[in-house]
Coordinates of C-alpha atoms in Angstrom, one line a residue:
X132 CA 31.8 45.1 11.7
X133 CA 32.5 48.8 10.9
X134 CA 35.7 47.7 9.1
X135 CA 34.1 45.0 7.3
X136 CA 31.5 47.3 5.9
X137 CA 34.2 49.8 5.0
X138 CA 36.1 47.3 3.2
X139 CA 32.8 46.1 1.3
X140 CA 31.4 49.6 0.6
X141 CA 34.2 52.3 1.0
X142 CA 35.2 54.3 3.8
X143 CA 32.0 56.5 4.1
X144 CA 29.2 54.6 3.3
X145 CA 30.6 51.5 5.7
X146 CA 30.9 53.8 8.5
X147 CA 27.2 54.6 7.7
X148 CA 25.6 51.1 7.2
X149 CA 27.6 49.8 9.9
X150 CA 26.1 52.7 12.5
X151 CA 22.5 52.3 11.1
X152 CA 22.7 48.6 11.8
X153 CA 23.8 49.4 15.6
X154 CA 21.4 52.1 16.0
X155 CA 18.5 49.5 14.7
X156 CA 20.0 47.1 17.2
X157 CA 19.4 49.4 20.2
X158 CA 16.0 51.0 19.0
X159 CA 14.1 48.4 17.6
X160 CA 14.5 46.3 20.8
X161 CA 14.0 49.2 22.7
X162 CA 10.6 49.8 20.9
X163 CA 9.9 46.0 21.8
X164 CA 11.0 46.3 25.6
X165 CA 8.6 49.5 25.8
X166 CA 5.6 47.6 24.6
X167 CA 6.3 44.7 27.1
X168 CA 7.0 47.3 30.1
X169 CA 3.7 48.5 29.2
X170 CA 2.1 45.3 29.9
X171 CA 4.1 44.9 32.8
X172 CA 3.0 48.0 34.5
X173 CA -0.7 47.2 34.2
X174 CA 0.1 43.7 35.5
X175 CA 1.8 44.9 38.7
X176 CA -0.8 47.5 39.2
X177 CA -3.5 44.9 38.8
X178 CA -2.0 42.5 41.1
X179 CA -1.3 45.3 44.0
X180 CA -5.2 46.1 43.6
X181 CA -5.9 42.3 43.6
X182 CA -7.1 42.4 39.7
X183 CA -6.1 40.4 36.6
X184 CA -4.7 43.0 34.7
X185 CA -4.5 42.4 30.9
X186 CA -5.1 38.8 30.2
X187 CA -7.6 38.3 27.1
X188 CA -5.1 39.1 23.9
X189 CA -2.5 36.4 23.3
X190 CA -1.3 33.8 26.1
X191 CA -1.3 35.6 29.6
X192 CA -2.5 38.7 27.7
X193 CA 1.0 39.1 26.2
X194 CA -0.1 40.6 23.2
X195 CA -2.1 43.6 24.5
X196 CA 0.2 46.3 24.0
X197 CA 0.5 45.1 20.4
X198 CA -3.2 45.4 20.0
X199 CA -3.4 49.0 21.7
X200 CA -0.7 50.0 19.3
X201 CA -2.5 48.8 16.2
X202 CA -5.7 50.6 17.7
X203 CA -4.1 53.6 17.7
X204 CA -2.4 53.2 14.4
X205 CA -6.0 53.1 12.8
X206 CA -7.6 55.8 14.4
X207 CA -8.0 59.4 12.7
X208 CA -5.4 61.9 13.3
X209 CA -7.8 64.9 14.7
X210 CA -5.8 68.3 15.0
X211 CA -7.9 71.0 16.8
X212 CA -9.0 73.7 14.1
X213 CA -7.2 76.4 16.1
X214 CA -4.4 74.9 16.8
X215 CA -0.7 75.5 15.2
X216 CA -0.7 72.7 13.0
X217 CA 3.2 72.4 12.3
X218 CA 4.1 72.4 16.2
X219 CA 1.1 70.4 17.0
X220 CA 2.6 67.3 15.0
X221 CA 6.5 68.4 15.7
X222 CA 6.0 68.0 19.4
X223 CA 5.5 64.2 20.2
X224 CA 8.3 63.9 17.6
X225 CA 10.7 65.5 19.7
X226 CA 9.5 63.7 22.6
X227 CA 10.1 60.7 20.8
X228 CA 13.1 61.1 19.1
X229 CA 15.0 62.8 22.3
X230 CA 14.2 59.6 24.6
X231 CA 16.0 57.3 22.0
X232 CA 18.4 59.7 21.3
X233 CA 20.1 59.4 25.0
X234 CA 20.5 55.4 24.6
X235 CA 23.5 56.3 22.2
X236 CA 25.7 56.4 25.3
X237 CA 24.5 53.8 27.5
X238 CA 27.3 50.7 28.0
X239 CA 25.2 47.5 27.6
X240 CA 28.3 45.2 28.5
X241 CA 32.2 46.1 28.8
X242 CA 33.1 47.7 25.4
X243 CA 29.5 47.4 24.1
X244 CA 28.2 51.0 23.5
X245 CA 27.2 52.7 20.2
X246 CA 29.2 56.0 21.1
X247 CA 31.6 55.6 24.0
X248 CA 32.2 59.4 24.0
X249 CA 33.9 61.2 27.3
X250 CA 31.3 63.1 27.9
X251 CA 28.5 60.6 27.7
X252 CA 27.2 61.9 31.3
X253 CA 26.9 65.3 30.0
X254 CA 25.4 64.5 26.7
X255 CA 22.5 62.4 28.5
X256 CA 21.7 65.5 30.8
X257 CA 21.7 67.8 27.7
X258 CA 19.5 65.5 25.6
X259 CA 17.1 64.5 28.7
X260 CA 16.8 68.6 29.4
X261 CA 15.3 68.8 25.3
X262 CA 12.5 66.7 26.5
X263 CA 10.5 69.5 28.4
X264 CA 10.4 71.3 24.6
X265 CA 8.3 68.3 23.3
X266 CA 5.6 68.9 26.2
X267 CA 5.8 73.0 26.3
X268 CA 5.1 73.0 22.6
X269 CA 2.3 70.5 22.9
X270 CA 0.7 72.4 25.5
X271 CA 1.2 75.5 23.8
X272 CA 0.4 74.4 20.3
X273 CA -3.1 72.7 21.4
X274 CA -4.5 76.5 21.9
X275 CA -6.6 75.0 24.8
X276 CA -6.2 75.7 28.4
X277 CA -5.8 72.7 30.2
X278 CA -2.9 71.6 27.8
X279 CA -1.4 75.0 28.0
X280 CA -1.9 74.7 32.2
X281 CA 0.0 71.1 32.0
X282 CA 3.0 72.5 30.1
X283 CA 3.7 75.2 32.5
X284 CA 3.5 72.8 35.5
X285 CA 5.6 70.2 33.7
X286 CA 8.3 73.1 32.6
X287 CA 8.7 73.9 36.3
X288 CA 8.5 70.7 37.6
X289 CA 11.1 69.4 35.2
X290 CA 13.8 72.0 35.4
X291 CA 12.9 72.3 39.3
X292 CA 14.2 68.4 39.6
X293 CA 16.7 68.7 36.7
X294 CA 18.6 71.1 39.1
X295 CA 19.1 68.4 42.0
X296 CA 19.8 65.8 39.8
X297 CA 22.7 67.8 38.4
X298 CA 24.1 68.0 41.9
X299 CA 23.6 64.2 42.4
X300 CA 25.4 63.6 39.0
X301 CA 28.5 66.0 40.2
X302 CA 28.7 63.7 43.2
X303 CA 29.0 60.9 41.0
X304 CA 31.4 62.3 38.8
X305 CA 33.6 63.4 41.9
X306 CA 33.9 59.8 42.5
X307 CA 34.9 58.3 39.4
X308 CA 36.8 61.0 38.2
X309 CA 35.1 60.8 34.8
X310 CA 32.1 61.9 32.7
X311 CA 32.2 58.8 30.4
X312 CA 29.7 55.8 31.7
X313 CA 31.9 53.1 31.1
X314 CA 34.3 54.5 33.0
X315 CA 31.8 55.4 35.8
X316 CA 30.9 52.0 36.0
X317 CA 34.7 50.4 36.7
X318 CA 35.0 53.2 39.1
X319 CA 32.8 51.6 41.2
X320 CA 34.7 48.4 41.9
X321 CA 36.6 47.4 44.8
X322 CA 36.1 49.4 47.8
X323 CA 35.0 48.4 51.2
X324 CA 35.3 44.6 50.6
X325 CA 31.6 43.6 50.3
X326 CA 30.6 47.1 50.2
X327 CA 31.5 47.7 47.0
X328 CA 29.9 49.4 43.8
X329 CA 28.8 46.2 42.2
X330 CA 26.0 46.1 44.9
X331 CA 26.3 49.1 47.4
X332 CA 28.3 52.5 47.9
X333 CA 27.6 53.5 51.4
X334 CA 28.5 57.0 50.7
X335 CA 26.6 57.5 47.7
X336 CA 23.5 55.5 48.9
X337 CA 21.6 59.2 50.1
X338 CA 22.3 60.1 46.5
X339 CA 21.1 57.1 44.8
X340 CA 17.4 57.3 46.7
X341 CA 17.5 61.0 45.5
X342 CA 18.3 60.3 41.8
X343 CA 15.5 57.6 41.9
X344 CA 12.7 59.9 43.5
X345 CA 13.8 62.9 41.3
X346 CA 13.8 60.3 38.3
X347 CA 10.0 59.8 38.8
X348 CA 9.6 63.6 38.9
X349 CA 11.6 64.5 36.1
X350 CA 9.2 61.3 34.0
X351 CA 6.0 62.4 35.5
X352 CA 5.1 59.2 37.5
X353 CA 3.0 58.9 40.2
X354 CA 3.3 60.3 42.5
X355 CA 4.3 63.4 40.8
X356 CA 2.1 62.8 37.5
X357 CA 0.5 66.6 38.2
X358 CA 1.2 67.2 34.7
X359 CA -1.7 65.0 33.6
X360 CA -3.7 64.6 36.5
X361 CA -6.8 63.3 35.4
X362 CA -8.9 64.9 37.9
X363 CA -7.9 68.6 37.1
X364 CA -6.1 68.5 34.1
X365 CA -8.1 65.9 31.9
X366 CA -4.8 64.3 30.1
X367 CA -2.9 67.2 30.5
X368 CA -0.5 68.4 27.7
X369 CA -1.8 65.0 25.6
X370 CA -5.5 66.2 25.9
X371 CA -6.3 67.1 22.1
X372 CA -3.7 64.4 20.8
X373 CA -5.1 61.5 19.1
X374 CA -3.7 58.1 17.1
X375 CA -0.1 57.9 16.6
X376 CA 0.8 61.3 17.9
X377 CA -0.7 60.0 21.1
X378 CA 1.1 56.9 20.9
X379 CA 4.6 58.8 20.4
X380 CA 4.1 60.8 23.5
X381 CA 3.4 57.4 25.0
X382 CA 6.2 55.8 23.7
X383 CA 8.5 58.5 24.7
X384 CA 7.4 58.7 28.3
X385 CA 8.2 54.8 28.6
X386 CA 11.4 54.9 26.7
X387 CA 12.4 58.0 29.5
X388 CA 11.3 55.8 32.2
X389 CA 13.6 52.7 31.0
X390 CA 16.8 55.1 30.6
X391 CA 15.9 56.6 34.0
X392 CA 16.1 52.9 35.5
X393 CA 19.1 52.4 33.3
X394 CA 21.0 55.4 34.7
X395 CA 20.0 54.1 38.4
X396 CA 21.8 50.7 37.8
X397 CA 24.5 52.8 36.0
X398 CA 25.6 55.4 38.4
X399 CA 24.9 53.8 41.8
X400 CA 24.7 49.9 41.3
X401 CA 27.5 48.8 39.1
X402 CA 25.8 48.8 35.8
X403 CA 26.6 45.6 33.9
X404 CA 28.4 44.5 36.6
X405 CA 27.6 41.5 38.7
X406 CA 26.1 42.6 42.4
X407 CA 29.1 40.9 44.3
X408 CA 32.6 40.7 43.1
X409 CA 32.8 37.0 42.8
X410 CA 34.2 34.8 40.0
X411 CA 31.4 32.7 39.1
X412 CA 28.8 35.5 38.4
X413 CA 31.1 37.0 35.8
X414 CA 29.8 33.8 33.8
X415 CA 26.7 35.6 33.4
X416 CA 27.0 38.2 30.6
X417 CA 27.1 42.1 31.7
X418 CA 24.0 42.7 29.6
X419 CA 22.0 40.2 31.7
X420 CA 23.0 41.9 34.8
X421 CA 21.9 45.4 33.5
X422 CA 18.6 44.1 32.5
X423 CA 17.8 42.8 35.6
X424 CA 18.8 46.2 37.3
X425 CA 16.7 48.0 35.0
X426 CA 13.6 45.6 35.5
X427 CA 14.2 46.1 39.3
X428 CA 14.2 49.8 39.2
X429 CA 11.1 49.5 37.1
X430 CA 9.4 47.6 39.5
X431 CA 10.1 49.7 42.2
X432 CA 8.4 52.8 39.6
X433 CA 5.3 50.7 39.1
X434 CA 4.9 49.7 42.9
X435 CA 4.9 53.3 43.5
X436 CA 2.5 54.1 41.4
X437 CA 0.3 51.8 42.5
X438 CA 0.6 52.4 46.1
X439 CA 1.2 56.1 47.0
X440 CA -1.2 58.8 46.5
X441 CA -0.2 62.1 44.4
X442 CA 1.3 65.1 45.8
X443 CA -0.1 68.4 45.6
X444 CA 1.8 70.8 43.5
X445 CA 3.1 72.9 46.6
X446 CA 4.5 69.4 47.9
X447 CA 6.2 68.9 44.9
X448 CA 7.8 72.1 44.4
X449 CA 8.9 71.8 48.2
X450 CA 10.6 68.4 48.0
X451 CA 12.6 69.7 45.2
X452 CA 13.6 72.9 46.0
X453 CA 13.6 72.8 49.6
X454 CA 14.9 69.2 50.4
X455 CA 16.9 67.3 47.6
X456 CA 18.4 70.5 46.3
X457 CA 20.4 71.4 49.8
X458 CA 20.5 67.8 50.2
X459 CA 22.4 67.2 47.1
X460 CA 24.5 70.4 47.3
X461 CA 25.5 69.1 51.1
X462 CA 26.6 65.7 49.6
X463 CA 28.9 67.6 46.8
X464 CA 30.7 69.0 49.7
X465 CA 30.9 65.7 51.6
X466 CA 31.9 63.4 48.6
X467 CA 34.8 65.9 47.8
X468 CA 36.0 66.1 51.4
X469 CA 35.9 62.4 51.5
X470 CA 38.0 62.0 48.7
X471 CA 40.3 64.9 49.6
X472 CA 41.1 62.9 52.8
X473 CA 41.3 59.6 51.6
X474 CA 42.2 59.4 47.9
X475 CA 44.3 62.1 47.7
X476 CA 46.0 62.2 51.2
X477 CA 44.6 65.4 52.6
X478 CA 46.2 67.5 50.0
X479 CA 45.1 71.2 49.1

């Protein structure tokens, strides 16, 4: 498509228009997906609490998220008189934009990726790390004590769990030999017979669990939502926000949750590959397998939120620094040692 637009509009404008269409093909369905998973999230919580959940707006309540979006869009944007107005409005924009930027390197199918760069994993790690700035800026610019406390909690929490996530990613990179996400998926094929990367890697499985729990902490999902614990910090760093600025935080949070679900599928469970290396399963498009895995991990996120009580902050920090960090560091040595003995013939 890029070549066709370049022939029609010239090299520069053709490239720009083609890539703009690619970006919209990712961003618009993602926004629709965020609206629907908010609905799914509420339905799962309701089912686990023996309630009905959204069931009034539209058939089966499917339009509830759109009604909520219209409601916040029509509300007045209130800015506290003592707040730093520029930074106050910039914070939700940063959070929302950063949440979308990371999807540029996600491979939806073989050769179907907006930017198939060789450092895709590093790009995601860098971009996701920027999300903390939106939280910190919102807490400081609100000029209110509870949002400020929440911003300090959030920065400590996100930085703590990014350390263990980093070591988990090192194990994945050692196994695949690449930072390219498409290559990481392809190198999960074909080892140990049925125990292949399409469905299960026995060596990296503990790291998959660590990554899943760390992802919940990184996105401040229950039981790690200490940054917005309503019993002590009201709504946390979002307390002073209203209207579309609040909605941008909400959309950014769920877009990040979907991103972490996609990374779980890509790094450990074969991404767009079918769950088994069986020829008939390849007739199903890879994007369907990827979406199915994302939905499964999102169900796990919602399941945990509905059933697990919130951690204390000292428990949260202890889990990150005293359990996950040593464990992920140990697996870096374990995976590298295993690869030296098997893949590289024990050579130094």
